[in-house]
Coordinates of C-alpha atoms in Angstrom, one line a residue:
M60 CA 22.6 17.7 -4.1
T61 CA 20.1 16.0 -1.8
H62 CA 20.9 13.8 0.9
D63 CA 18.1 11.7 2.4
H64 CA 18.4 13.2 5.9
D65 CA 16.7 16.3 3.9
L66 CA 13.8 14.0 2.3
V67 CA 10.7 15.0 3.9
L68 CA 7.2 13.3 3.1
R69 CA 4.6 16.0 1.8
P70 CA 1.4 15.3 3.2
S71 CA -2.0 15.2 0.9
A72 CA -4.5 17.5 1.0
A73 CA -6.9 14.9 2.6
Q74 CA -3.8 14.2 5.2
T75 CA -3.6 17.9 6.1
E76 CA -7.1 18.8 6.5
A77 CA -7.0 16.0 8.7
A78 CA -4.6 17.0 10.8
L79 CA -6.3 20.7 10.6
N80 CA -9.5 19.5 11.4
P81 CA -9.2 16.5 13.6
P82 CA -12.6 14.4 14.8
P83 CA -13.9 15.9 18.3
G84 CA -14.7 13.8 21.1
R85 CA -10.9 12.1 21.1
N86 CA -9.1 11.8 24.2
G87 CA -5.2 10.6 25.2
G88 CA -6.3 7.2 24.6
D89 CA -7.1 7.6 21.0
L90 CA -3.8 8.6 20.6
V91 CA -3.1 5.3 22.1
V92 CA -5.1 2.9 19.6
E93 CA -4.1 5.2 16.6
T94 CA -0.5 5.0 17.3
L95 CA -1.1 1.0 17.6
A96 CA -3.1 0.8 14.6
G97 CA -0.4 3.1 12.9
L98 CA 2.4 0.3 13.9
G99 CA 0.3 -2.0 12.2
A100 CA -1.5 -3.9 15.6
T101 CA -4.3 -5.4 14.5
T102 CA -5.5 -7.4 18.5
V103 CA -5.2 -6.1 21.8
F104 CA -5.8 -8.1 25.1
G105 CA -6.6 -6.9 28.4
L106 CA -8.7 -5.8 31.1
P107 CA -10.2 -2.4 32.2
G108 CA -10.0 -0.5 35.5
Q109 CA -10.5 2.3 36.7
H110 CA -7.3 4.4 35.2
A111 CA -7.4 3.2 32.3
L112 CA -10.8 3.7 31.0
G113 CA -9.5 6.3 28.5
M114 CA -7.7 3.6 26.7
F115 CA -10.5 1.3 26.6
D116 CA -13.0 4.1 25.8
A117 CA -10.8 4.7 22.5
L118 CA -11.0 1.5 21.4
R119 CA -14.6 1.7 20.3
R120 CA -13.7 4.2 17.8
S121 CA -11.1 2.0 16.6
S122 CA -10.4 -1.1 14.4
L123 CA -8.6 -3.0 16.5
Q124 CA -10.0 -6.2 17.8
Y125 CA -10.4 -6.5 21.6
V126 CA -10.0 -9.7 23.8
G127 CA -11.0 -9.0 27.2
L128 CA -9.7 -11.7 29.7
R129 CA -11.0 -12.0 33.0
V130 CA -7.1 -11.9 35.1
E131 CA -4.5 -9.8 33.9
N132 CA -2.1 -12.2 34.5
N133 CA -4.3 -14.8 31.9
A134 CA -4.5 -11.7 29.6
G135 CA -0.6 -11.5 29.7
F136 CA -0.1 -15.2 28.7
A137 CA -2.6 -14.9 26.1
A138 CA -0.8 -11.7 24.7
D139 CA 2.4 -14.1 25.2
A140 CA 0.8 -16.8 22.8
Y141 CA 0.2 -14.1 20.4
G142 CA 3.1 -13.1 20.2
R143 CA 4.9 -16.4 19.5
I144 CA 2.6 -17.0 16.7
T145 CA 2.6 -13.6 14.7
G146 CA 6.2 -12.7 15.5
E147 CA 4.2 -9.5 15.9
A148 CA 4.0 -7.3 19.2
A149 CA 1.2 -8.3 21.0
P150 CA -0.8 -5.3 23.1
L151 CA -1.4 -5.9 26.6
L152 CA -4.0 -2.7 28.2
L153 CA -3.9 -2.9 32.1
S154 CA -4.7 -0.3 34.6
T155 CA -2.5 0.9 37.0
G156 CA -1.3 -0.6 40.3
P157 CA -2.9 -4.2 41.4
G158 CA -4.1 -5.0 37.7
A159 CA -0.7 -4.2 36.6
L160 CA 1.2 -5.8 39.4
T161 CA -0.9 -9.2 38.5
S162 CA 0.5 -9.4 35.5
L163 CA 4.1 -10.0 36.2
A164 CA 4.1 -13.7 36.3
A165 CA 2.9 -13.6 32.5
L166 CA 5.8 -11.1 31.6
Q167 CA 8.2 -13.0 33.2
E168 CA 7.3 -15.5 31.2
A169 CA 7.3 -13.5 28.1
A170 CA 10.5 -12.0 28.8
A171 CA 12.6 -15.9 29.7
A172 CA 10.8 -17.4 26.3
S173 CA 11.7 -13.9 24.2
A174 CA 7.8 -13.3 22.9
P175 CA 7.2 -9.6 21.9
V176 CA 4.6 -8.1 24.6
L177 CA 3.8 -4.4 24.3
A178 CA 2.2 -3.8 27.8
I179 CA 0.6 -0.4 28.5
S180 CA -0.6 0.1 32.0
S181 CA -2.3 3.7 33.2
Q182 CA -0.3 5.5 36.2
I183 CA -2.1 7.6 38.9
P184 CA -2.5 11.3 37.6
T185 CA 0.8 13.2 36.7
A186 CA 0.0 15.0 40.0
G187 CA 1.3 12.1 42.0
L188 CA 4.7 11.0 40.0
G189 CA 7.7 11.2 41.9
G190 CA 7.1 8.8 44.3
G191 CA 5.2 11.4 47.0
R192 CA 2.2 9.6 49.2
H193 CA -0.8 11.6 47.7
G194 CA -3.0 8.6 48.4
Y195 CA -4.4 8.1 45.1
L196 CA -6.4 4.7 44.5
H197 CA -3.7 2.5 43.2
E198 CA -1.0 4.4 44.1
L199 CA 3.2 3.1 44.1
P200 CA 6.1 5.6 44.7
D201 CA 7.5 4.0 41.6
Q202 CA 5.1 1.4 39.4
Q203 CA 7.3 0.8 36.7
A204 CA 10.0 -0.2 39.5
S205 CA 8.6 -3.2 39.8
F206 CA 8.9 -4.4 36.1
R207 CA 12.0 -3.1 35.4
G208 CA 13.7 -6.2 36.6
V209 CA 11.2 -8.5 33.9
V210 CA 10.8 -6.5 30.9
K211 CA 13.2 -5.4 28.3
S212 CA 12.6 -1.6 28.9
V213 CA 10.1 0.9 30.7
H214 CA 8.6 4.0 29.2
T215 CA 6.5 6.6 30.9
V216 CA 4.8 8.9 29.6
R217 CA 3.8 12.4 31.0
T218 CA 2.3 14.8 27.9
Q219 CA 0.2 13.5 25.3
S220 CA 2.4 14.7 22.7
Q221 CA 4.8 12.2 23.7
I222 CA 2.3 8.8 23.5
P223 CA 2.7 8.1 19.6
S224 CA 6.7 8.5 19.6
A225 CA 6.6 6.6 23.3
I226 CA 4.7 3.6 22.0
A227 CA 6.6 3.6 19.3
A228 CA 9.9 3.2 20.7
A229 CA 8.5 0.3 23.5
W230 CA 7.4 -1.4 19.8
E231 CA 10.5 -1.4 18.1
S232 CA 11.9 -2.5 21.9
A233 CA 9.8 -5.8 21.8
L234 CA 10.6 -6.3 18.3
T235 CA 14.7 -5.8 18.4
A236 CA 16.0 -9.6 18.7
P237 CA 15.9 -11.0 21.0
H238 CA 12.1 -10.1 21.1
G239 CA 10.4 -9.8 24.5
P240 CA 7.7 -7.6 26.4
V241 CA 8.2 -3.6 27.3
W242 CA 6.3 -1.9 29.5
L243 CA 4.8 1.4 29.1
E244 CA 2.7 3.8 31.4
I245 CA 0.5 6.7 31.0
P246 CA -1.1 8.8 33.7
Q247 CA -4.9 8.9 34.1
D248 CA -5.1 12.5 33.4
V249 CA -3.2 12.1 29.8
L250 CA -5.5 8.9 29.1
L251 CA -8.9 10.9 29.7
A252 CA -7.9 14.9 28.5
E253 CA -9.3 15.7 25.7
T254 CA -7.0 16.2 22.4
R255 CA -6.4 18.4 19.4
L256 CA -3.8 16.4 18.0
P257 CA -3.7 15.0 14.6
V258 CA -5.1 11.7 14.1
V259 CA -1.9 9.5 14.3
T260 CA -1.1 8.1 11.1
A261 CA 1.5 5.3 9.9
M262 CA 4.3 4.7 12.2
D263 CA 7.4 3.6 11.5
A264 CA 9.2 1.5 14.0
T265 CA 11.5 -1.1 12.6
P266 CA 13.5 -2.5 14.6
E267 CA 17.3 -3.3 13.6
D268 CA 19.1 -6.6 12.3
V269 CA 21.4 -8.1 14.6
V270 CA 24.0 -9.2 12.6
P271 CA 27.3 -11.2 12.8
R272 CA 30.7 -9.9 12.6
P273 CA 32.2 -11.7 9.6
E274 CA 35.0 -12.6 11.1
L275 CA 33.7 -15.0 13.7
T276 CA 31.4 -16.6 11.4
A277 CA 34.6 -16.9 9.3
V278 CA 36.2 -18.7 12.3
A279 CA 33.3 -21.0 13.1
A280 CA 32.6 -21.8 9.4
D281 CA 36.8 -23.2 9.1
L282 CA 36.2 -24.9 12.7
L283 CA 32.7 -26.3 11.6
S284 CA 34.5 -27.5 8.3
R285 CA 37.5 -29.3 9.8
A286 CA 35.1 -31.0 12.6
S287 CA 35.5 -34.8 12.8
R288 CA 32.4 -35.1 15.0
P289 CA 30.3 -31.8 14.7
A290 CA 26.8 -31.7 16.7
I291 CA 24.2 -29.0 16.8
I292 CA 22.0 -27.6 19.7
A293 CA 19.0 -25.7 18.2
G294 CA 17.1 -23.5 20.4
G295 CA 14.1 -21.3 20.8
G296 CA 16.1 -18.6 18.7
V297 CA 15.8 -20.8 15.4
V298 CA 12.1 -20.8 15.8
R299 CA 11.7 -16.8 16.7
A300 CA 13.7 -16.2 13.7
D301 CA 12.1 -18.7 11.2
A302 CA 15.5 -20.3 11.0
S303 CA 14.8 -24.2 10.9
G304 CA 15.3 -24.1 7.0
K305 CA 18.9 -22.8 7.1
L306 CA 19.5 -25.2 10.0
R307 CA 18.5 -28.5 8.3
Q308 CA 20.7 -26.8 5.4
L309 CA 23.7 -26.4 7.5
A310 CA 23.2 -30.0 9.4
E311 CA 23.0 -31.7 6.5
R312 CA 26.1 -29.8 4.6
L313 CA 27.9 -30.7 7.5
S314 CA 26.3 -34.5 8.2
A315 CA 26.2 -32.9 12.1
P316 CA 23.5 -34.6 14.5
V317 CA 21.1 -31.8 15.7
V318 CA 19.2 -31.7 19.1
T319 CA 16.5 -29.3 19.7
T320 CA 15.7 -28.0 23.1
F321 CA 12.3 -27.8 24.8
G322 CA 11.7 -24.6 23.5
G323 CA 13.1 -24.9 20.1
K324 CA 11.2 -27.5 19.6
G325 CA 10.1 -28.4 15.8
A326 CA 13.2 -26.4 14.5
F327 CA 14.4 -29.7 13.8
P328 CA 12.6 -32.7 11.3
W329 CA 11.9 -34.9 14.5
N330 CA 12.4 -38.4 12.0
H331 CA 15.7 -37.1 10.3
P332 CA 18.5 -39.2 10.2
L333 CA 20.4 -36.6 11.8
S334 CA 17.9 -35.6 14.1
L335 CA 18.6 -36.5 18.2
Q336 CA 15.2 -35.1 18.9
S337 CA 14.7 -33.5 22.3
W338 CA 16.1 -35.8 24.8
L339 CA 18.3 -33.1 26.4
E340 CA 17.2 -34.6 30.1
D341 CA 19.0 -37.9 29.5
R342 CA 22.5 -39.1 30.1
H343 CA 22.8 -40.6 26.4
T344 CA 22.4 -37.5 24.9
T345 CA 24.6 -35.6 27.5
D346 CA 27.4 -37.9 26.4
F347 CA 26.8 -37.5 23.0
L348 CA 27.2 -33.6 23.0
E349 CA 30.3 -33.9 24.9
D350 CA 31.5 -36.1 22.3
A351 CA 31.7 -33.4 19.9
D352 CA 34.9 -31.8 18.7
V353 CA 32.5 -28.8 17.8
L354 CA 29.5 -28.2 19.2
L355 CA 27.1 -25.1 17.5
V356 CA 24.9 -24.3 20.2
V357 CA 22.1 -21.7 17.7
G358 CA 19.5 -19.4 19.7
S359 CA 20.1 -21.3 23.6
G360 CA 21.8 -20.4 26.3
L361 CA 22.0 -23.9 27.8
G362 CA 20.4 -22.9 30.6
E363 CA 19.5 -25.3 33.4
L364 CA 16.8 -27.4 31.3
S365 CA 18.7 -27.2 28.2
S366 CA 22.2 -28.4 29.8
N367 CA 20.6 -31.5 31.7
Y368 CA 20.8 -29.5 34.8
H369 CA 24.2 -27.9 34.3
T370 CA 25.6 -31.6 34.4
F371 CA 26.6 -31.2 30.3
K372 CA 30.0 -30.5 30.7
P373 CA 31.5 -30.0 26.7
R374 CA 35.0 -31.4 25.7
G375 CA 35.1 -30.0 22.3
R376 CA 35.1 -26.0 21.2
V377 CA 31.7 -24.5 21.6
I378 CA 30.4 -22.1 19.0
Q379 CA 27.6 -20.1 20.5
I380 CA 24.8 -17.7 18.3
E381 CA 22.7 -15.5 20.4
A382 CA 20.7 -12.3 20.1
D383 CA 20.4 -12.1 23.8
L384 CA 24.0 -10.7 24.6
G385 CA 23.3 -11.5 28.1
K386 CA 23.2 -15.3 27.3
L387 CA 26.2 -15.3 24.9
E388 CA 29.1 -17.6 27.1
S389 CA 27.0 -17.4 30.2
N390 CA 27.7 -20.6 30.9
H391 CA 30.6 -22.1 29.1
P392 CA 33.3 -20.1 27.4
A393 CA 32.7 -20.0 23.1
L394 CA 33.2 -18.6 20.3
G395 CA 30.4 -16.2 21.2
I396 CA 28.5 -14.6 18.0
H397 CA 26.0 -11.9 18.6
A398 CA 23.5 -12.1 16.5
D399 CA 20.2 -13.1 15.2
A400 CA 20.1 -17.2 14.2
R401 CA 18.7 -17.0 10.8
L402 CA 21.3 -14.2 9.5
A403 CA 24.4 -16.0 11.0
L404 CA 22.9 -19.3 10.2
S405 CA 23.1 -18.0 6.5
A406 CA 26.7 -16.3 7.1
L407 CA 27.8 -19.7 8.1
L408 CA 25.9 -21.6 5.0
E409 CA 28.1 -19.4 2.5
T410 CA 31.5 -20.6 3.3
V411 CA 31.1 -23.7 5.3
E412 CA 32.5 -26.8 3.6
E413 CA 30.8 -29.7 3.0
R414 CA 31.5 -32.8 4.5
T415 CA 30.3 -36.3 4.5
D416 CA 30.1 -38.6 7.7
P417 CA 28.3 -42.4 7.2
T418 CA 28.6 -43.4 10.5
A419 CA 26.6 -40.2 11.7
A420 CA 22.8 -41.7 11.6
D421 CA 24.4 -45.0 12.9
R422 CA 25.3 -43.0 15.8
V423 CA 22.4 -41.0 16.2
R424 CA 19.8 -44.3 15.8
T425 CA 22.3 -45.7 18.6
V426 CA 21.8 -43.0 20.9
L427 CA 18.1 -42.7 20.1
G428 CA 17.8 -46.4 20.4
N429 CA 19.2 -46.4 24.5
V430 CA 17.4 -43.4 25.3
A431 CA 14.0 -45.8 24.5
E432 CA 15.6 -48.9 26.3
R433 CA 16.2 -46.8 29.0
I434 CA 12.4 -45.2 29.1
A435 CA 11.2 -49.3 28.5
S436 CA 12.8 -50.3 31.5
Q437 CA 10.8 -47.6 33.8
E438 CA 7.1 -49.3 32.7
L439 CA 5.6 -46.1 31.8
T440 CA 3.0 -47.6 28.9
L441 CA 0.1 -45.3 30.0
E442 CA 2.2 -42.2 29.9
Q443 CA 3.8 -42.8 26.4
D444 CA 0.2 -44.1 25.3
V445 CA -1.5 -40.9 26.7
L446 CA 1.6 -38.6 24.8
A447 CA 0.8 -40.7 21.2
S448 CA -3.1 -40.3 21.8
V449 CA -2.2 -36.7 21.6
R450 CA -0.1 -36.2 18.8
R451 CA -2.5 -38.9 16.6
A452 CA -5.5 -36.5 17.6
L453 CA -3.6 -33.3 16.7
P454 CA -3.7 -32.1 12.8
D455 CA -0.2 -31.6 12.2
D456 CA -0.7 -27.7 11.7
S457 CA -2.1 -27.0 15.1
P458 CA -0.2 -25.0 17.8
S459 CA -0.4 -26.8 21.4
F460 CA -0.1 -24.9 24.8
W461 CA 1.3 -26.7 27.4
D462 CA 1.0 -26.2 31.3
M463 CA 3.4 -27.0 34.1
T464 CA 2.0 -30.7 34.3
I465 CA 3.8 -34.1 34.2
L466 CA 2.3 -34.5 30.2
A467 CA 3.8 -31.6 29.3
Y468 CA 7.3 -33.1 30.6
W469 CA 6.9 -35.7 28.6
A470 CA 6.3 -33.6 25.8
W471 CA 9.2 -31.5 26.0
S472 CA 11.5 -34.7 25.3
A473 CA 8.9 -37.1 23.8
F474 CA 6.6 -35.0 21.4
D475 CA 7.2 -34.4 17.6
A476 CA 5.8 -30.8 17.3
R477 CA 5.5 -31.6 13.5
G478 CA 6.7 -27.7 12.6
A479 CA 8.5 -24.8 14.0
N480 CA 6.6 -22.5 16.3
T481 CA 3.9 -25.4 16.7
M482 CA 4.8 -26.0 20.5
H483 CA 5.0 -23.9 23.2
S484 CA 5.0 -23.9 26.9
A485 CA 5.7 -22.5 30.1
Q486 CA 9.0 -23.8 31.0
G487 CA 10.7 -20.4 30.5
A488 CA 9.6 -19.4 33.9
G489 CA 8.0 -22.2 34.9
G490 CA 4.5 -20.5 36.3
L491 CA 1.2 -22.2 36.5
G492 CA -1.6 -21.7 34.7
Y493 CA -0.2 -21.0 30.9
G494 CA -1.9 -23.0 28.7
F495 CA -5.6 -22.3 28.3
P496 CA -5.2 -18.7 28.2
A497 CA -1.7 -19.1 26.0
A498 CA -4.5 -21.2 23.4
L499 CA -7.1 -18.3 23.5
G500 CA -4.3 -15.8 22.6
A501 CA -3.3 -18.2 19.4
A502 CA -6.7 -18.9 18.6
A503 CA -7.4 -15.1 18.4
A504 CA -4.3 -14.8 15.8
D505 CA -5.4 -17.2 13.5
P506 CA -9.3 -18.5 14.3
T507 CA -8.4 -20.9 11.1
R508 CA -6.8 -24.1 13.0
P509 CA -8.0 -25.6 16.0
V510 CA -5.9 -25.1 19.0
L511 CA -4.5 -27.3 21.9
A512 CA -4.8 -26.5 25.5
V513 CA -2.6 -29.3 27.8
S514 CA -3.0 -28.8 31.6
G515 CA -3.2 -30.3 35.1
D516 CA -5.8 -29.9 37.0
G517 CA -3.6 -27.8 39.5
G518 CA -2.7 -25.4 36.4
A519 CA -6.7 -25.5 35.6
L520 CA -7.5 -23.7 38.1
Y521 CA -5.0 -20.8 37.7
S522 CA -7.0 -20.2 34.5
I523 CA -10.9 -21.5 35.1
A524 CA -12.6 -18.1 34.6
E525 CA -11.4 -18.1 31.4
L526 CA -13.8 -20.6 30.3
A527 CA -16.0 -17.6 30.2
T528 CA -13.9 -15.7 27.6
A529 CA -13.3 -18.7 25.5
K530 CA -17.2 -18.7 25.1
Q531 CA -17.7 -15.4 24.7
Y532 CA -15.3 -14.8 22.0
D533 CA -16.3 -18.3 20.6
L534 CA -12.3 -19.4 20.7
N535 CA -11.7 -22.4 18.5
V536 CA -9.6 -23.9 21.6
T537 CA -9.9 -27.6 23.2
W538 CA -8.8 -28.0 26.7
L539 CA -7.3 -31.1 27.8
I540 CA -7.2 -31.4 31.7
V541 CA -5.1 -34.4 33.0
D542 CA -7.0 -34.2 36.5
D543 CA -4.9 -36.5 39.4
G544 CA -6.0 -34.7 42.1
G545 CA -3.0 -32.5 42.8
Y546 CA 0.2 -31.0 42.0
G547 CA 1.0 -33.8 40.7
I548 CA 5.2 -33.4 39.8
L549 CA 5.2 -31.7 43.2
R550 CA 4.1 -35.1 44.6
E551 CA 6.8 -36.8 43.0
Y552 CA 9.4 -34.7 43.9
M553 CA 8.6 -34.3 47.5
T554 CA 7.7 -38.2 48.0
D555 CA 11.2 -39.2 46.1
T556 CA 12.8 -36.1 48.6
F557 CA 11.2 -36.5 51.8
G558 CA 9.3 -39.4 51.8
Q559 CA 5.5 -38.2 51.8
A560 CA 4.3 -35.2 50.2
T561 CA 2.6 -32.0 52.1
A562 CA 0.2 -29.7 50.6
T563 CA 0.1 -31.1 47.1
E564 CA -3.9 -32.8 47.7
L565 CA -6.5 -30.8 45.8
A566 CA -10.1 -30.6 46.2
R567 CA -11.6 -30.1 42.9
P568 CA -14.7 -29.2 40.9
D569 CA -16.8 -31.6 38.2
Y570 CA -14.6 -29.9 35.4
V571 CA -16.9 -31.6 32.8
A572 CA -20.1 -29.8 34.5
L573 CA -18.5 -26.6 35.3
A574 CA -17.1 -26.3 31.7
E575 CA -20.7 -27.3 30.8
S576 CA -21.8 -24.1 33.3
F577 CA -20.0 -21.9 30.8
G578 CA -21.9 -22.8 27.9
V579 CA -18.8 -24.8 26.8
P580 CA -19.2 -28.8 25.5
G581 CA -17.5 -31.1 27.8
V582 CA -16.8 -34.9 28.1
R583 CA -14.7 -37.0 30.3
T584 CA -12.5 -39.8 28.7
T585 CA -10.3 -42.4 29.4
P586 CA -6.6 -43.4 28.0
G587 CA -8.5 -45.8 25.9
T588 CA -11.0 -43.1 24.3
L589 CA -8.9 -39.9 24.8
E590 CA -7.3 -40.3 21.2
Q591 CA -11.5 -40.7 19.7
D592 CA -12.2 -37.9 22.3
L593 CA -9.9 -35.5 21.8
A594 CA -10.1 -35.8 18.1
K595 CA -13.6 -35.0 17.7
A596 CA -13.2 -31.8 20.0
L597 CA -10.9 -30.7 18.0
A598 CA -13.2 -31.0 14.9
T599 CA -15.6 -29.2 16.1
P600 CA -15.3 -25.1 16.0
G601 CA -15.4 -23.4 19.3
P602 CA -14.5 -24.3 22.5
S603 CA -14.3 -27.6 24.3
V604 CA -13.2 -29.2 27.4
V605 CA -11.6 -32.8 27.5
L606 CA -11.0 -34.4 31.2
L607 CA -8.6 -37.4 31.7
P608 CA -8.8 -38.5 35.2
A609 CA -5.3 -40.0 35.5
V610 CA -2.4 -40.2 37.7
L611 CA 0.9 -40.2 35.7
R612 CA 4.4 -40.3 36.5
M613 CA 8.1 -39.1 35.1
F614 CA 10.8 -40.9 33.8
A615 CA 13.4 -40.9 35.9
P616 CA 16.0 -38.3 35.9
T617 CA 19.5 -38.8 35.1
H618 CA 21.3 -35.5 36.5
L619 CA 20.9 -37.3 40.2
D620 CA 23.1 -39.8 38.9

């Protein structure tokens, strides 16, 4: 009798010959890029450094496309976006010490947003590992300790033979639900040393599915079937699991209204009769969700932004489906189901009973009407017109990437993403500088569609150097910069809290002239001409900048009432 574990794949004669006589001139870096290619990677991001040169030298002998950014943190944001758009692990090649550490903020965003990023850094030579003070350039007593609290897993390689398996393990970790960034480091001497190891071919690093327990989905289906006022909160886990279709089927079968979190934009059709859209920072929505007798939360931990700053207090039974075990019941008691959103929704659809509620659509319209009335009372026509102009100019299937800026905060609540996995922002970790480099990563992933980046002038200055990257690789990104002369949202917060703002005003360049100095076309627009100018820029291949001088205001919050 033959068992599966007894089966051994036999190499072909050509594979045997290649293994016995590998091509000369290879080093440890070749094992890195060969393993990445064997796992299915096609594009890598990064920035070279002295200790990492073995990896970068090997790139010229590989088929991998390299996109080099000017700042490591921006390279991390680009990899983050590539991972979000493709669902693949995005390799990020970095150098030791300062280069590696500069990527931390981007890796924190990837962790918060569950974006699969495979960060591979060099290390000081093997002889220096272990925490002694040897005086190597870039030396840290324990480099991986700086990343351990940020990424999903850390891996250190000490010999060339460990490289393929270590990268495969990191790759699997990054792609196991919930997706996220991982960290792997390889000493300089291991990367530089010549290798006689065979060329790495196909690698298998298929992640395990996070399957729901059937007794839990049976209870959940029963609760939902018997509910009088069911409602659904759909988070980013629905988008990452490609479960939007399953979510819609379930909502329609239950006649359950759906609100999407800011990370779950596009998970449910914006204009569907059951769509509460994304107005989570509004008390009318919060009251509606609190009144649900059964609330299904899919792919969200109900964190600060998704709970109206923790003012949300559900009165009914909560069912929470979440792939991140640490988020399960972390904020509210629930029937917690640890599972991938798609698999759990599929299980519910198998057994949940259809229920009809002719009042559901009317109740949704009432909530949205109350929200619209509240916003209309604040005289925010400029902000609404600017956001509407952006929506009309942007093709429906084009992805957009939003920095931490007032227009993005509006977009979280008020922008129709028109499809899952098309609108992304840095609202996970909340760092500045995300929008433009992330858009570059998305353009590298799919050059067939124009990509929109939206930044304020404060966030734009974090990533202005990447105009050189956009031009060098001719990436199809239009960058909308809303210039209000400072950190606009902080100006508002400080003025509201202290009566005046401090340290929020910025001297800034002529962004159009600056873009043109990089060889990137730029145009200065107005709220009245924004739609036309933005549509033209998006329709023109290659990078471009659209500058909108405007002081926008946020709508009033409800969590402080």
